[in-house]
Each structure stands twice: as C-alpha cells, then as structure tokens.
Amino acid sequence: MPVSSASVVNSPAPASEAASVSLGVTFAKTARGIYVGGGGNATLVMENGDPVAFTGLLAGTILPVRCTQVSAATATNMVALF
C-alpha cells in the first residue's frame, strides 16, 4: 500500500534520502533535517520562507528542521536529510 507524502513528512522514522548541501541552492523538496559535518553557523530558509540564523552549531549534529535551502554558512560538510 503506498504511503502518502503527508504521513512521510510527519513521520518519526529516519530519513530515507540525503543530498549534499550547496549554499543558495533550493532543494528539490523540503528537507526534514540538516546534518552538520563541521561546526559553525548557518542560515536556513524554513519551509514557510523565513530565513533563520543558527549559530554555534557543533560538528556531528542534526538540526531537526523543515527547510528548503541553506542560504549561507560557515559550518561545513552539511547534508540535507529527506
């Protein structure tokens, strides 16, 4: 039985897809989270279009946010989780 996209979006299940982040490039679909490989700061464009700055991100963390883009960052090696 197919699963609706709405139930996948709100599911507590782990991400099933991932893609490396390129600054300023809008994702093909809304991410469920961002893995931060190297610490620093990042400004994300949230699902509603609002930019939000996250500061002091630690390497190895996952931001559990719904976003469409990483517009700027000093953090490195970021991966979008879908």
mmCIF file of C-alpha atoms in Angstrom, residues 1-77:
data_model
loop_
_atom_site.group_PDB
_atom_site.id
_atom_site.type_symbol
_atom_site.label_atom_id
_atom_site.label_comp_id
_atom_site.label_asym_id
_atom_site.label_seq_id
_atom_site.Cartn_x
_atom_site.Cartn_y
_atom_site.Cartn_z
ATOM 1 C CA MET A 1 0.000 0.000 0.000
ATOM 2 C CA PRO A 2 1.534 3.397 -0.955
ATOM 3 C CA VAL A 3 2.269 5.854 1.828
ATOM 4 C CA SER A 4 1.026 9.413 1.406
ATOM 5 C CA SER A 5 3.672 12.130 1.322
ATOM 6 C CA ALA A 6 1.972 13.889 4.260
ATOM 7 C CA SER A 7 2.472 10.865 6.519
ATOM 8 C CA VAL A 8 6.141 10.575 5.476
ATOM 9 C CA VAL A 9 6.757 14.261 6.213
ATOM 10 C CA ASN A 10 5.349 13.963 9.734
ATOM 11 C CA SER A 11 6.767 10.516 10.417
ATOM 12 C CA PRO A 12 9.227 9.978 13.267
ATOM 13 C CA ALA A 13 11.007 7.425 11.044
ATOM 14 C CA PRO A 14 14.598 8.181 9.995
ATOM 15 C CA ALA A 15 15.326 9.970 6.744
ATOM 16 C CA SER A 16 15.330 7.766 3.667
ATOM 17 C CA GLU A 17 17.198 10.123 1.296
ATOM 18 C CA ALA A 18 20.070 12.593 1.582
ATOM 19 C CA ALA A 19 21.913 15.129 -0.561
ATOM 20 C CA SER A 20 24.938 17.332 -0.032
ATOM 21 C CA VAL A 21 24.130 20.995 0.567
ATOM 22 C CA SER A 22 25.194 23.695 -1.889
ATOM 23 C CA LEU A 23 24.799 27.193 -0.468
ATOM 24 C CA GLY A 24 21.978 29.201 -2.003
ATOM 25 C CA VAL A 25 20.558 26.268 -3.981
ATOM 26 C CA THR A 26 16.934 25.391 -3.242
ATOM 27 C CA PHE A 27 16.379 21.694 -2.533
ATOM 28 C CA ALA A 28 14.196 19.692 -4.939
ATOM 29 C CA LYS A 29 11.906 19.035 -1.957
ATOM 30 C CA THR A 30 11.669 20.192 1.650
ATOM 31 C CA ALA A 31 14.335 18.691 3.905
ATOM 32 C CA ARG A 32 13.420 17.008 7.217
ATOM 33 C CA GLY A 33 16.727 17.979 8.758
ATOM 34 C CA ILE A 34 20.289 19.123 8.155
ATOM 35 C CA TYR A 35 23.355 17.161 9.252
ATOM 36 C CA VAL A 36 26.259 19.461 10.187
ATOM 37 C CA GLY A 37 29.623 17.840 9.496
ATOM 38 C CA GLY A 38 31.834 20.753 10.550
ATOM 39 C CA GLY A 39 30.819 23.261 13.209
ATOM 40 C CA GLY A 40 29.972 26.905 12.599
ATOM 41 C CA ASN A 41 26.921 28.992 11.735
ATOM 42 C CA ALA A 42 24.208 28.546 9.114
ATOM 43 C CA THR A 43 21.231 30.487 7.816
ATOM 44 C CA LEU A 44 18.417 28.239 6.649
ATOM 45 C CA VAL A 45 15.318 29.131 4.673
ATOM 46 C CA MET A 46 12.478 27.474 6.545
ATOM 47 C CA GLU A 47 9.538 25.754 4.848
ATOM 48 C CA ASN A 48 7.413 28.905 5.280
ATOM 49 C CA GLY A 49 10.089 31.030 3.540
ATOM 50 C CA ASP A 50 11.521 32.704 6.645
ATOM 51 C CA PRO A 51 15.321 32.813 6.951
ATOM 52 C CA VAL A 52 16.619 31.713 10.351
ATOM 53 C CA ALA A 53 20.218 32.005 11.571
ATOM 54 C CA PHE A 54 21.606 29.158 13.686
ATOM 55 C CA THR A 55 24.840 29.992 15.495
ATOM 56 C CA GLY A 56 27.330 27.833 17.325
ATOM 57 C CA LEU A 57 26.422 24.597 15.556
ATOM 58 C CA LEU A 58 28.558 21.678 16.662
ATOM 59 C CA ALA A 59 30.087 19.139 14.299
ATOM 60 C CA GLY A 60 28.085 15.923 14.110
ATOM 61 C CA THR A 61 24.714 17.429 15.000
ATOM 62 C CA ILE A 62 21.439 17.161 13.136
ATOM 63 C CA LEU A 63 19.074 20.124 13.030
ATOM 64 C CA PRO A 64 15.543 18.655 13.018
ATOM 65 C CA VAL A 65 14.014 21.411 10.879
ATOM 66 C CA ARG A 66 11.876 21.577 7.737
ATOM 67 C CA CYS A 67 13.789 23.799 5.341
ATOM 68 C CA THR A 68 14.173 24.423 1.630
ATOM 69 C CA GLN A 69 17.669 25.907 1.433
ATOM 70 C CA VAL A 70 20.873 26.723 3.294
ATOM 71 C CA SER A 71 21.469 30.287 2.137
ATOM 72 C CA ALA A 72 24.730 30.993 3.987
ATOM 73 C CA ALA A 73 27.055 29.100 6.296
ATOM 74 C CA THR A 74 30.422 28.916 7.976
ATOM 75 C CA ALA A 75 29.503 25.361 9.023
ATOM 76 C CA THR A 76 30.806 22.773 6.561
ATOM 77 C CA ASN A 77 30.054 19.347 5.131
#
